[in-house]
Coordinates of C-alpha atoms in Angstrom, one line a residue:
M221 CA 0.0 0.0 0.0
A222 CA 1.4 3.4 -1.0
V223 CA 1.9 6.1 1.6
R224 CA 2.7 9.7 0.8
E225 CA 5.1 11.3 3.3
S226 CA 8.2 13.4 3.6
L227 CA 11.7 12.0 3.3
E228 CA 12.2 12.3 7.1
V229 CA 10.2 10.2 9.5
A230 CA 8.5 12.1 12.3
D231 CA 10.0 10.6 15.3
G232 CA 12.0 11.9 18.3
G233 CA 11.0 15.6 18.2
C234 CA 12.2 18.5 16.0
D235 CA 15.3 20.6 15.7
D236 CA 15.2 24.4 15.4
D237 CA 14.7 24.1 11.7
G238 CA 11.9 21.6 11.9
H239 CA 14.2 18.7 11.0
R240 CA 12.8 15.3 12.1
P241 CA 14.1 13.2 13.9
R242 CA 16.0 15.5 16.2
R243 CA 19.8 15.5 15.5
A244 CA 21.6 13.4 18.1
G245 CA 25.2 13.2 16.9
T246 CA 28.2 13.8 19.2
A247 CA 31.9 14.5 18.8
W248 CA 32.5 10.7 18.9
T249 CA 29.9 9.6 16.3
C250 CA 31.2 12.5 14.2
A251 CA 34.8 11.3 14.6
A252 CA 33.7 7.8 13.7
H253 CA 32.1 9.1 10.4
I254 CA 35.3 11.0 9.7
I255 CA 37.7 8.1 10.4
T256 CA 35.5 5.8 8.3
A257 CA 35.8 8.3 5.4
V258 CA 39.5 9.1 5.9
I259 CA 41.2 5.9 6.9
G260 CA 40.2 4.1 3.8
S261 CA 42.0 2.7 0.8
G262 CA 44.4 5.7 0.9
V263 CA 46.4 4.4 3.9
L264 CA 47.4 1.3 1.9
S265 CA 49.2 3.3 -0.7
L266 CA 51.3 5.4 1.7
A267 CA 54.3 3.1 1.9
W268 CA 54.5 3.3 -1.9
S269 CA 54.1 7.1 -1.7
V270 CA 56.9 7.5 0.9
A271 CA 59.1 5.2 -1.3
Q272 CA 58.7 7.6 -4.2
L273 CA 59.4 10.7 -2.1
G274 CA 62.1 9.4 0.3
W275 CA 62.7 9.7 4.0
V276 CA 62.6 13.5 4.3
V277 CA 60.0 14.6 1.8
G278 CA 57.6 11.7 2.4
P279 CA 56.9 12.2 6.2
A280 CA 57.1 16.0 5.7
C281 CA 54.3 15.8 3.1
M282 CA 52.1 13.9 5.5
F283 CA 52.5 16.5 8.2
C284 CA 51.8 19.3 5.7
F285 CA 48.6 17.6 4.4
A286 CA 47.5 16.9 8.0
L287 CA 47.9 20.7 8.9
V288 CA 46.2 21.8 5.6
T289 CA 43.3 19.4 6.3
Y290 CA 42.7 20.7 9.8
V291 CA 42.8 24.3 8.6
S292 CA 40.3 23.4 5.8
A293 CA 38.0 21.6 8.2
A294 CA 38.0 24.5 10.7
L295 CA 37.2 27.0 7.9
L296 CA 34.4 24.9 6.5
A297 CA 32.9 24.0 9.9
G298 CA 32.2 27.7 10.5
C299 CA 30.1 27.8 7.3
Y300 CA 27.5 25.3 8.6
R301 CA 25.3 28.2 9.8
T302 CA 24.9 31.5 8.1
G303 CA 25.0 34.4 10.5
D304 CA 24.9 33.4 14.2
P305 CA 27.0 30.2 14.8
E306 CA 24.3 28.8 17.2
K307 CA 21.0 30.0 15.8
G308 CA 21.8 31.0 12.2
H309 CA 20.3 29.3 9.1
R310 CA 21.7 25.8 8.7
N311 CA 23.6 24.7 5.6
P312 CA 23.2 20.9 5.7
S313 CA 25.4 20.2 2.7
Y314 CA 28.5 21.6 1.0
M315 CA 26.5 23.0 -1.9
D316 CA 24.0 24.7 0.5
A317 CA 26.9 26.5 2.1
V318 CA 28.4 27.6 -1.2
R319 CA 25.0 28.8 -2.4
A320 CA 24.5 30.8 0.8
Y321 CA 27.9 32.5 0.7
L322 CA 29.1 32.6 -2.9
G323 CA 26.0 32.4 -5.1
K324 CA 24.6 30.2 -7.9
K325 CA 27.6 30.1 -10.3
H326 CA 29.9 28.9 -7.6
T327 CA 27.3 26.4 -6.5
W328 CA 27.2 24.7 -9.9
A329 CA 31.0 24.4 -10.0
C330 CA 31.2 23.1 -6.5
G331 CA 28.4 20.6 -7.0
S332 CA 29.9 19.2 -10.1
L333 CA 33.3 18.8 -8.5
Q334 CA 31.9 17.4 -5.3
Y335 CA 29.7 14.8 -6.9
V336 CA 32.4 13.7 -9.4
S337 CA 34.8 13.3 -6.4
L338 CA 32.2 11.4 -4.4
Y339 CA 31.4 9.2 -7.3
G340 CA 35.1 8.6 -7.9
C341 CA 35.5 7.4 -4.3
G342 CA 32.9 4.8 -4.9
V343 CA 34.9 3.6 -7.9
A344 CA 38.1 3.6 -5.9
Y345 CA 36.5 1.6 -3.1
T346 CA 35.1 -0.9 -5.5
I347 CA 38.6 -1.5 -7.0
T348 CA 40.2 -1.7 -3.5
T349 CA 37.7 -4.3 -2.3
A350 CA 38.1 -6.5 -5.3
T351 CA 41.9 -6.3 -4.8
S352 CA 41.5 -7.3 -1.1
I353 CA 39.3 -10.3 -2.0
R354 CA 41.9 -11.5 -4.5
A355 CA 44.6 -11.0 -1.9
I356 CA 42.9 -13.4 0.4
L357 CA 42.7 -16.0 -2.3
K358 CA 46.3 -15.4 -3.3
A359 CA 47.5 -15.6 0.3
N360 CA 45.9 -19.0 0.8
C361 CA 47.2 -20.2 -2.6
Y362 CA 50.8 -19.1 -1.8
H363 CA 50.6 -20.7 1.6
K364 CA 49.5 -24.0 0.1
H365 CA 51.6 -24.1 -3.1
G366 CA 54.6 -21.8 -2.3
H367 CA 55.4 -18.2 -3.1
D368 CA 56.3 -19.0 -6.8
A369 CA 52.9 -20.6 -7.6
P370 CA 51.0 -19.0 -10.4
C371 CA 48.2 -17.7 -8.2
S372 CA 46.1 -15.4 -10.3
Y373 CA 42.5 -14.4 -10.0
E374 CA 40.2 -12.2 -12.1
G375 CA 39.1 -9.0 -10.3
S376 CA 35.9 -8.1 -12.3
Y377 CA 33.8 -10.9 -10.7
Y378 CA 34.6 -9.6 -7.2
M379 CA 33.8 -6.0 -8.2
L380 CA 30.3 -7.3 -9.2
V381 CA 30.0 -9.0 -5.8
F382 CA 30.9 -5.8 -4.0
G383 CA 28.4 -3.9 -6.2
A384 CA 25.6 -6.3 -5.2
A385 CA 26.4 -5.8 -1.5
Q386 CA 26.4 -2.0 -2.0
L387 CA 23.1 -2.2 -3.8
F388 CA 21.6 -3.6 -0.6
L389 CA 23.3 -1.1 1.7
S390 CA 22.3 1.8 -0.5
F391 CA 18.7 1.5 0.9
I392 CA 19.8 2.9 4.2
P393 CA 17.8 6.2 4.2
D394 CA 20.6 8.7 5.2
F395 CA 23.5 9.5 7.5
H396 CA 21.2 9.7 10.5
D397 CA 20.5 5.9 10.2
M398 CA 24.0 4.7 9.6
A399 CA 26.0 5.7 12.7
W400 CA 26.2 1.9 13.5
L401 CA 27.8 1.2 10.1
S402 CA 30.4 4.0 10.5
V403 CA 31.3 2.7 14.0
V404 CA 31.8 -0.9 12.6
A405 CA 33.8 0.5 9.6
A406 CA 36.0 2.7 11.9
V407 CA 36.8 -0.4 14.1
M408 CA 37.8 -2.3 10.9
S409 CA 40.0 0.6 9.7
F410 CA 41.8 0.6 13.0
S411 CA 42.3 -3.2 12.8
Y412 CA 43.9 -3.3 9.4
A413 CA 45.9 -0.2 10.0
F414 CA 47.3 -1.8 13.2
I415 CA 48.1 -5.0 11.3
G416 CA 49.9 -3.1 8.5
L417 CA 51.8 -1.2 11.1
G418 CA 52.7 -4.4 13.0
L419 CA 53.8 -6.3 9.9
G420 CA 55.9 -3.4 8.7
M421 CA 57.5 -3.1 12.1
A422 CA 58.1 -6.8 12.5
T423 CA 59.7 -7.1 9.0
T424 CA 61.9 -4.1 9.7
I425 CA 63.2 -5.7 12.9
A426 CA 63.6 -9.1 11.1
N427 CA 65.7 -7.4 8.4
G428 CA 67.9 -5.8 11.0
T429 CA 68.1 -2.6 8.9
I430 CA 66.0 0.3 7.8
K431 CA 65.7 0.3 4.1
G432 CA 65.1 3.3 1.8
S433 CA 67.0 6.5 1.0
I434 CA 66.7 10.2 1.3
T435 CA 65.7 10.6 -2.3
G436 CA 63.4 7.6 -2.7
V437 CA 63.1 5.1 -5.5
P438 CA 65.7 5.8 -8.3
M439 CA 64.3 6.1 -11.8
R440 CA 65.9 5.8 -15.2
T441 CA 65.2 9.4 -16.2
P442 CA 64.4 12.7 -14.3
M443 CA 61.0 12.9 -16.0
Q444 CA 60.0 9.5 -14.8
K445 CA 61.0 10.5 -11.3
I446 CA 58.8 13.7 -11.6
W447 CA 55.8 11.6 -12.7
R448 CA 56.2 9.3 -9.8
V449 CA 56.6 12.1 -7.2
S450 CA 53.5 13.8 -8.6
Q451 CA 51.5 10.5 -8.3
A452 CA 52.8 10.0 -4.7
I453 CA 51.6 13.5 -3.8
G454 CA 48.2 12.8 -5.3
D455 CA 47.9 9.6 -3.3
I456 CA 48.6 11.5 0.0
A457 CA 46.2 14.2 -1.1
F458 CA 43.5 11.5 -1.6
A459 CA 44.3 10.0 1.9
Y460 CA 43.6 13.1 3.9
P461 CA 40.8 15.6 3.1
Y462 CA 37.2 14.9 3.9
S463 CA 35.8 18.4 3.1
L464 CA 33.4 17.1 0.5
I465 CA 31.3 15.4 3.1
L466 CA 32.2 17.5 6.2
L467 CA 29.0 19.5 6.3
E468 CA 26.9 16.5 5.7
I469 CA 28.5 14.8 8.7
Q470 CA 28.2 18.1 10.7
D471 CA 24.5 18.1 10.0
T472 CA 24.1 15.0 12.2
L473 CA 25.3 16.8 15.3
K474 CA 23.1 17.9 18.2
S475 CA 23.1 21.4 19.5
P476 CA 24.1 22.9 22.0
P477 CA 27.1 23.1 22.0
A478 CA 27.4 24.9 18.6
E479 CA 28.0 22.4 15.8
N480 CA 31.1 24.1 14.6
K481 CA 32.8 23.7 18.0
T482 CA 31.9 20.0 18.1
M483 CA 33.1 19.5 14.5
K484 CA 36.4 21.2 15.2
R485 CA 37.0 19.0 18.2
A486 CA 36.1 15.8 16.2
S487 CA 38.3 17.0 13.3
M488 CA 41.3 17.4 15.7
I489 CA 40.7 13.9 17.2
S490 CA 40.3 12.3 13.8
I491 CA 43.3 14.0 12.1
L492 CA 45.6 13.2 15.0
V493 CA 44.5 9.5 14.9
T494 CA 44.8 9.3 11.1
T495 CA 48.2 11.0 10.9
F496 CA 49.6 8.6 13.5
F497 CA 48.4 5.6 11.5
Y498 CA 49.5 7.2 8.2
L499 CA 53.0 7.9 9.4
C500 CA 53.4 4.5 11.0
C501 CA 52.1 2.5 8.0
G502 CA 53.9 4.6 5.4
C503 CA 57.2 4.8 7.2
F504 CA 57.4 1.3 8.5
G505 CA 56.2 -0.1 5.1
Y506 CA 59.1 1.9 3.5
A507 CA 61.5 0.8 6.2
A508 CA 60.6 -2.8 5.6
F509 CA 60.7 -2.9 1.8
G510 CA 62.6 0.1 0.6
S511 CA 62.3 0.7 -3.1
D512 CA 60.3 -2.5 -3.4
A513 CA 57.4 -1.1 -1.3
P514 CA 54.2 -2.4 -2.9
G515 CA 51.5 -0.1 -4.3
N516 CA 49.0 -1.6 -1.8
L517 CA 50.7 -2.5 1.5
L518 CA 48.4 -5.5 2.3
T519 CA 47.6 -6.8 -1.2
G520 CA 51.0 -6.3 -2.9
F521 CA 52.5 -9.3 -1.2
G522 CA 55.4 -7.7 0.4
F523 CA 54.0 -9.8 3.3
Y524 CA 53.2 -13.6 2.8
E525 CA 53.0 -14.9 6.3
P526 CA 51.3 -15.3 8.6
Y527 CA 48.8 -15.9 5.9
W528 CA 45.8 -16.0 8.2
L529 CA 46.7 -12.5 9.5
I530 CA 46.9 -11.2 5.9
D531 CA 43.5 -12.8 5.3
F532 CA 42.0 -11.1 8.4
A533 CA 43.5 -7.7 7.5
N534 CA 42.0 -7.8 4.1
A535 CA 38.6 -9.0 5.5
C536 CA 38.8 -5.9 7.7
I537 CA 39.5 -3.7 4.6
I538 CA 36.4 -5.2 2.9
L539 CA 34.1 -4.6 5.8
H540 CA 35.5 -1.1 6.2
L541 CA 35.0 -0.2 2.6
L542 CA 31.4 -1.5 2.7
G543 CA 30.7 1.4 5.1
G544 CA 33.1 3.8 3.5
Y545 CA 31.3 3.5 0.2
Q546 CA 28.1 4.5 1.9
V547 CA 29.6 7.5 3.7
Y548 CA 30.7 8.9 0.3
S549 CA 27.5 7.9 -1.6
Q550 CA 24.9 9.2 0.9
P551 CA 25.4 12.9 -0.1
I552 CA 24.6 12.0 -3.7
F553 CA 21.6 9.9 -2.7
Q554 CA 20.2 12.7 -0.5
F555 CA 20.7 15.3 -3.2
A556 CA 18.8 13.1 -5.7
D557 CA 16.0 12.6 -3.2
R558 CA 15.6 16.4 -2.5
F559 CA 16.1 17.4 -6.2
F560 CA 13.4 15.1 -7.6
A561 CA 11.0 15.7 -4.6
E562 CA 11.2 19.5 -5.3
R563 CA 10.9 19.1 -9.1
F564 CA 8.0 16.6 -9.0
P565 CA 6.1 17.2 -5.7
D566 CA 2.9 15.5 -7.1
S567 CA 4.7 12.4 -8.5
G568 CA 3.8 9.1 -6.8
F569 CA 6.9 7.5 -8.4
V570 CA 9.1 10.1 -6.5
N571 CA 7.2 10.6 -3.3
D572 CA 5.2 7.4 -2.5
F573 CA 6.6 4.7 -0.2
H574 CA 5.4 1.1 -0.4
T575 CA 5.6 -1.4 2.4
L576 CA 7.2 -4.7 1.4
Q577 CA 6.9 -7.7 3.7
L578 CA 9.5 -10.4 3.2
P579 CA 9.4 -13.8 5.0
C580 CA 11.2 -13.7 8.4
L581 CA 12.1 -10.0 8.0
P582 CA 10.5 -6.8 9.4
P583 CA 8.4 -4.7 7.0
W584 CA 10.6 -2.8 4.5
R585 CA 9.5 0.6 3.2
V586 CA 10.4 1.0 -0.5
N587 CA 10.5 4.2 -2.7
L588 CA 10.6 3.5 -6.4
L589 CA 12.8 6.5 -7.2
R590 CA 15.4 5.4 -4.6
V591 CA 15.3 1.8 -6.0
C592 CA 15.9 3.0 -9.6
F593 CA 18.4 5.8 -8.9
R594 CA 20.6 4.0 -6.4
T595 CA 20.6 0.8 -8.5
V596 CA 21.8 2.8 -11.6
Y597 CA 24.4 4.6 -9.4
V598 CA 25.9 1.5 -7.9
A599 CA 25.9 -0.3 -11.3
S600 CA 27.7 2.6 -12.9
T601 CA 30.5 2.8 -10.3
T602 CA 31.0 -0.9 -10.6
A603 CA 31.3 -0.6 -14.4
V604 CA 33.8 2.2 -14.3
A605 CA 35.9 0.2 -11.7
V606 CA 35.9 -2.8 -14.1
A607 CA 37.1 -0.5 -16.9
F608 CA 39.9 1.2 -14.9
P609 CA 41.2 -1.2 -12.2
Y610 CA 44.4 0.8 -11.4
F611 CA 44.7 1.3 -7.7
N612 CA 47.5 3.9 -7.2
E613 CA 46.7 5.9 -10.4
V614 CA 43.0 6.2 -9.6
L615 CA 43.6 7.3 -6.0
A616 CA 46.2 9.9 -7.2
L617 CA 43.7 11.3 -9.8
L618 CA 40.9 11.6 -7.3
G619 CA 43.2 13.2 -4.7
A620 CA 44.5 15.8 -7.1
L621 CA 41.1 16.5 -8.6
N622 CA 39.3 17.5 -5.4
F623 CA 42.2 18.7 -3.1
W624 CA 42.4 22.4 -4.1
P625 CA 38.9 23.4 -5.2
L626 CA 37.0 21.5 -2.5
A627 CA 39.4 21.5 0.4
I628 CA 41.0 24.9 -0.1
Y629 CA 39.4 27.3 -2.5
F630 CA 35.7 27.3 -1.5
P631 CA 36.4 27.2 2.3
V632 CA 38.8 30.1 2.0
E633 CA 36.4 32.2 -0.2
M634 CA 33.5 31.5 2.2
Y635 CA 35.6 32.5 5.2
F636 CA 36.4 35.8 3.6
I637 CA 32.7 36.6 3.2
Q638 CA 31.7 35.2 6.6
R639 CA 34.4 37.2 8.5
N640 CA 34.3 40.3 6.2
V641 CA 38.0 40.0 5.5
T642 CA 39.3 43.1 3.7
R643 CA 41.3 42.7 0.5
W644 CA 45.0 43.0 0.9
S645 CA 44.8 42.8 4.7
A646 CA 47.4 40.5 6.3
R647 CA 44.8 37.7 6.8
W648 CA 43.7 38.0 3.2
V649 CA 47.2 37.8 1.8
V650 CA 48.2 34.8 4.0
L651 CA 45.1 32.8 3.1
Q652 CA 45.4 33.7 -0.6
T653 CA 49.0 32.6 -0.6
F654 CA 48.0 29.4 1.1
S655 CA 45.4 28.8 -1.6
V656 CA 47.8 29.5 -4.5
V657 CA 50.4 27.2 -3.1
C658 CA 47.8 24.4 -2.7
L659 CA 46.6 25.1 -6.3
L660 CA 50.1 24.5 -7.7
V661 CA 50.6 21.3 -5.7
S662 CA 47.2 20.1 -6.9
A663 CA 47.9 20.9 -10.5
F664 CA 51.3 19.1 -10.3
A665 CA 49.7 16.0 -8.8
L666 CA 46.8 16.0 -11.4
V667 CA 49.1 16.1 -14.4
G668 CA 51.2 13.2 -13.0
S669 CA 48.2 11.1 -12.1
I670 CA 46.6 11.5 -15.6
E671 CA 50.0 10.5 -17.2
G672 CA 50.1 7.4 -14.9
L673 CA 46.5 6.4 -15.7
I674 CA 47.0 6.7 -19.4
S675 CA 50.3 4.8 -19.3
Q676 CA 48.6 2.0 -17.4
K677 CA 45.6 1.8 -19.7
L678 CA 47.9 1.7 -22.8
G679 CA 50.0 -1.0 -21.2

């Protein structure tokens, strides 16, 4: 039976803007969402990234990106409300904030970049999950038949399996209903990050020496070295920022205290935790393998034994990415829900919910628009992942693409308007210089990542 109702369920009271149910997020649930989003597939590429950059530039880049990410998060958190930080009008998404502060033209540019980046994260997570499933099968095969055995498995089938699982999870209504999934995913991310750290540390101790060099992996020509360095910077850029979903996560927080204060606290906790893991995994991975550091620390088979621990770590990656995919996809789903509901307010296809009763399961409320849109979305991310299954290059491209515009440019420009910063004042000059430097870094990483992706595709 069809029932016409709003996209939110009336339960638990209203917030100051009439939102139902009342927002109930805390700094810790917020940190769980952030860690789920940040400690993802990016951490697995950091040993390779440090190997390209060397012992000085590699760790320094991670510290720099950590600082830049916190500054970006602090600037953007203040844009959640227009006017008063406690009672002002809410901006529940990145696009809403850009529309309120910068106008329509900037909103279209921001929305295009944000949703392309979110979509790309879904592609990257599909690739990574398939790689981890294959790594489990390979670890068991190598353990049984020896390290020289021809253990090879096709990845496309496992991408389809992951896509099927995401199709089911995509019917979680929104962020307010998935705190449990983010907590599980955050626990999984801690687990495999600790395992990668432990294996790297154990291998370094067993080797009796710290491998690597100041300049990183030697290449045949200076141009090849430049391309590798740019890809490594792109990989690190992918691993850190979460600005494209920051306001969507902030919109789950209860008030008081003011949401921007809670978000800044959660950001500080999350960035400290992730930087610790990133430095440990990247540096111990490089110390263990030197120039032979694999592109993916837990699936590149720098480690073979104990095979059961490799299996467990990759299982944790798979479970984490099941949640991480949803964290990055929910903003797109919510935008589609709002957009079609506003454009077609009288459409039963868009607005009606149907109750579906399956054997041995509680009643399930189904909306036909959600079924169709989310099915097409998941199917398309799976198809693109099958066409471009290149882990490091895809991560570098995504990192370079969204780093400057979404993590730097828009937050800085909104901050100028919010705080009425005068042109050519000391604060204006410092932040503009900061923005220009980040633009140059982003452009450098983007060119290198495109070159790497083309080279891989052409064989």
